[in-house]
Coordinates of N, CA and C in Angstrom, one line a residue:
X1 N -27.9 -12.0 9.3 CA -29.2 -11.4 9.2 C -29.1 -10.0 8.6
X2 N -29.8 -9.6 7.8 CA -29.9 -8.6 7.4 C -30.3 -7.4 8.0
X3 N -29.7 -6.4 8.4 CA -30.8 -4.8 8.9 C -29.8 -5.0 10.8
X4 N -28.8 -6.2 10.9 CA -28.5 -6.1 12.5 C -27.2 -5.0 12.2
X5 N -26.2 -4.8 13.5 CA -25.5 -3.9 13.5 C -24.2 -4.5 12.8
X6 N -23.2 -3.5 12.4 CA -22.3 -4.0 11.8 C -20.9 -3.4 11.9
X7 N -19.7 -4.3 11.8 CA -18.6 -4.3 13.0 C -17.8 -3.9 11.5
X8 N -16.7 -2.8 10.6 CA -16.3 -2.3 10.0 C -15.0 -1.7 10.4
X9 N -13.9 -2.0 10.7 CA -12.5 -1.3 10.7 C -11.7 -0.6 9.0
X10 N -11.4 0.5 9.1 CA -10.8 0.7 7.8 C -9.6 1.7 8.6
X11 N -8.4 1.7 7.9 CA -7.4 2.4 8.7 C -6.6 2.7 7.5
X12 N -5.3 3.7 7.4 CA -4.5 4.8 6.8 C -3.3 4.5 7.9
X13 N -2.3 3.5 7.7 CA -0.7 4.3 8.0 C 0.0 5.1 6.8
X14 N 0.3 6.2 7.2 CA 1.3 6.5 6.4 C 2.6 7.6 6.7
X15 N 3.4 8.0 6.3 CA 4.3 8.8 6.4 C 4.8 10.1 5.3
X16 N 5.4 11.2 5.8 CA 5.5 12.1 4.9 C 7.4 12.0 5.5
X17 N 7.9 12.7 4.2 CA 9.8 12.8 4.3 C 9.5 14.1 5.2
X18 N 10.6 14.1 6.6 CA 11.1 15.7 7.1 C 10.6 16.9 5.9
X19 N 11.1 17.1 5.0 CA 11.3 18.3 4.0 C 9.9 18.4 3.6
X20 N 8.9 17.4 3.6 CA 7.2 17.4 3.3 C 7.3 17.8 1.7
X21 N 8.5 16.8 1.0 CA 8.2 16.8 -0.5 C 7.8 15.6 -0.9
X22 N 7.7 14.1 0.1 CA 7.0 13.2 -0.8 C 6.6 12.1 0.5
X23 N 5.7 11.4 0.2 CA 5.5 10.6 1.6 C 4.5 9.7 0.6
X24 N 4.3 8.4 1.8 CA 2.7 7.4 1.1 C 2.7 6.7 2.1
X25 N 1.4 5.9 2.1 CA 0.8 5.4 2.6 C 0.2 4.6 2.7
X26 N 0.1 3.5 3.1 CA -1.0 2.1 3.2 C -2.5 2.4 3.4
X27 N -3.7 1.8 2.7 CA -4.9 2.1 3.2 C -5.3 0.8 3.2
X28 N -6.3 0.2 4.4 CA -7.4 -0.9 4.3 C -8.2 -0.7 4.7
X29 N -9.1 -0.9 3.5 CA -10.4 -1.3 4.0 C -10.9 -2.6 4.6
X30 N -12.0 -2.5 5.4 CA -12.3 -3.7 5.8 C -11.2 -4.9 6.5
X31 N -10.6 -4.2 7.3 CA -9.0 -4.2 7.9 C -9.6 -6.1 8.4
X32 N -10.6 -6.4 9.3 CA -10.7 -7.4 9.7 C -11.7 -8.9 8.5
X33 N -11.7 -8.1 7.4 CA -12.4 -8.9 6.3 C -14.1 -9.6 7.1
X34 N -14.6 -8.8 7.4 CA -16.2 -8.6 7.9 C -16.8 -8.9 7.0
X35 N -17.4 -9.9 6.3 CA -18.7 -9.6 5.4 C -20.2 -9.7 6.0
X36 N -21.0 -8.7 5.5 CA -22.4 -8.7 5.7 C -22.9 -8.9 4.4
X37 N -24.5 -9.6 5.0 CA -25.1 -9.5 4.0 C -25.9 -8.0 4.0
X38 N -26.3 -7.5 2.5 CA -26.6 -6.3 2.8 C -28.0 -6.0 2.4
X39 N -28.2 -7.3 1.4 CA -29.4 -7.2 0.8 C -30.0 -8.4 0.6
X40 N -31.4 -8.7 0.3 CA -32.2 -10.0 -0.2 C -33.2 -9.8 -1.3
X41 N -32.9 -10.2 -2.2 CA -34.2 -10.3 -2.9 C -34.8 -11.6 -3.7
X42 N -36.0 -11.8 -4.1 CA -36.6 -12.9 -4.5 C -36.7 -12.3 -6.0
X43 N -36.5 -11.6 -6.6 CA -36.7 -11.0 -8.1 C -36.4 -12.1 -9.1
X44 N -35.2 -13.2 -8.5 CA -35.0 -14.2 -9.6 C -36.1 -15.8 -9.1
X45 N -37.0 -15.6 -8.1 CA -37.8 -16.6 -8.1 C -38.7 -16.8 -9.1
X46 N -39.0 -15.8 -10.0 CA -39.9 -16.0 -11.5 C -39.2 -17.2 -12.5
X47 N -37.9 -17.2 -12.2 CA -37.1 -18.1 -13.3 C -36.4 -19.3 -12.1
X48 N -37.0 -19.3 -11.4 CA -36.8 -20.7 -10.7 C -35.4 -20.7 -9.6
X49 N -34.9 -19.5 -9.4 CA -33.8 -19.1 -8.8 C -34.2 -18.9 -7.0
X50 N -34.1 -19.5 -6.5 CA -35.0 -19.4 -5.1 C -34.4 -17.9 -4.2
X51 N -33.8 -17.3 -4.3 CA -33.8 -16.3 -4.2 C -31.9 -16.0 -4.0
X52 N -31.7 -13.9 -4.1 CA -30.4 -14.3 -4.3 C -30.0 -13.0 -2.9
X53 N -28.4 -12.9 -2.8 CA -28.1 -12.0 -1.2 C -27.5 -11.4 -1.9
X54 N -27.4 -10.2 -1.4 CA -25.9 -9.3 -1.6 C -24.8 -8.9 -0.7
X55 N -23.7 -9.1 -0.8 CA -23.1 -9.0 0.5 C -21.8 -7.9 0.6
X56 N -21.4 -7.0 1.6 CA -20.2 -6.3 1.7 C -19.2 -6.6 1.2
X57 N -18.3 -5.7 0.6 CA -17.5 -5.8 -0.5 C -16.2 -6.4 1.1
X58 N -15.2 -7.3 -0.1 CA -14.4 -7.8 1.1 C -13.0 -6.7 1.7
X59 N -12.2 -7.3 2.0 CA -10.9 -6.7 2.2 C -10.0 -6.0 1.1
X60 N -9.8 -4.7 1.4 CA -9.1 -4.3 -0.1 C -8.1 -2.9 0.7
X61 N -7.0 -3.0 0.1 CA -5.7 -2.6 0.3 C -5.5 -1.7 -1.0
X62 N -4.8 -0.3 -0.9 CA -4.4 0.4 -2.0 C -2.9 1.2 -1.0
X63 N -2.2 1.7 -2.2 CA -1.1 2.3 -2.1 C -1.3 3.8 -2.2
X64 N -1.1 4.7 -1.3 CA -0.7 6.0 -1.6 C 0.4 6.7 -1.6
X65 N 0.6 7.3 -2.9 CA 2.3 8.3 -3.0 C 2.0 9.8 -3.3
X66 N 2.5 10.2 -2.2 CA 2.5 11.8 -2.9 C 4.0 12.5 -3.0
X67 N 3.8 13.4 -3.9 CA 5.0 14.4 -4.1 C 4.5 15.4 -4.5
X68 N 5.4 16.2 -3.8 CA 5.5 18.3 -4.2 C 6.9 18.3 -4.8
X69 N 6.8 19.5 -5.7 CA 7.7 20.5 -6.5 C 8.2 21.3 -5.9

């Protein structure tokens, strides 16, 4: 249902080297792959489309690297 409350984990491991010249990190979002719907609209019922949802973007993972000079 749309507008109820919504259950969202997103988390950051990561690590830096002793000397703190280069470290990274894992990130996820949507750690438990939750989707909501977020929206509703009937805008496409003029063309016979009975109506359409929009929903929370899913589970998504990126890499972080850092380094100093």
């Amino acid at each position: 249902k749309v507008g109820q409350a919504r259950d969202r984990v997103d988390t950051r491991l990561g690590w830096t080297a002793p000397a703190d010249h280069w470290g990274f990190a894992l990130i996820v979002t949507n750690l438990f792959d939750r989707r909501y719907v977020s929206g509703l609209s009937k805008l496409s019922a003029a063309v016979g489309v009975p109506g359409t949802a929009s929903v929370t973007d899913p589970r998504r993972f990126q890499v972080e690297l850092s380094a100093r000079l």
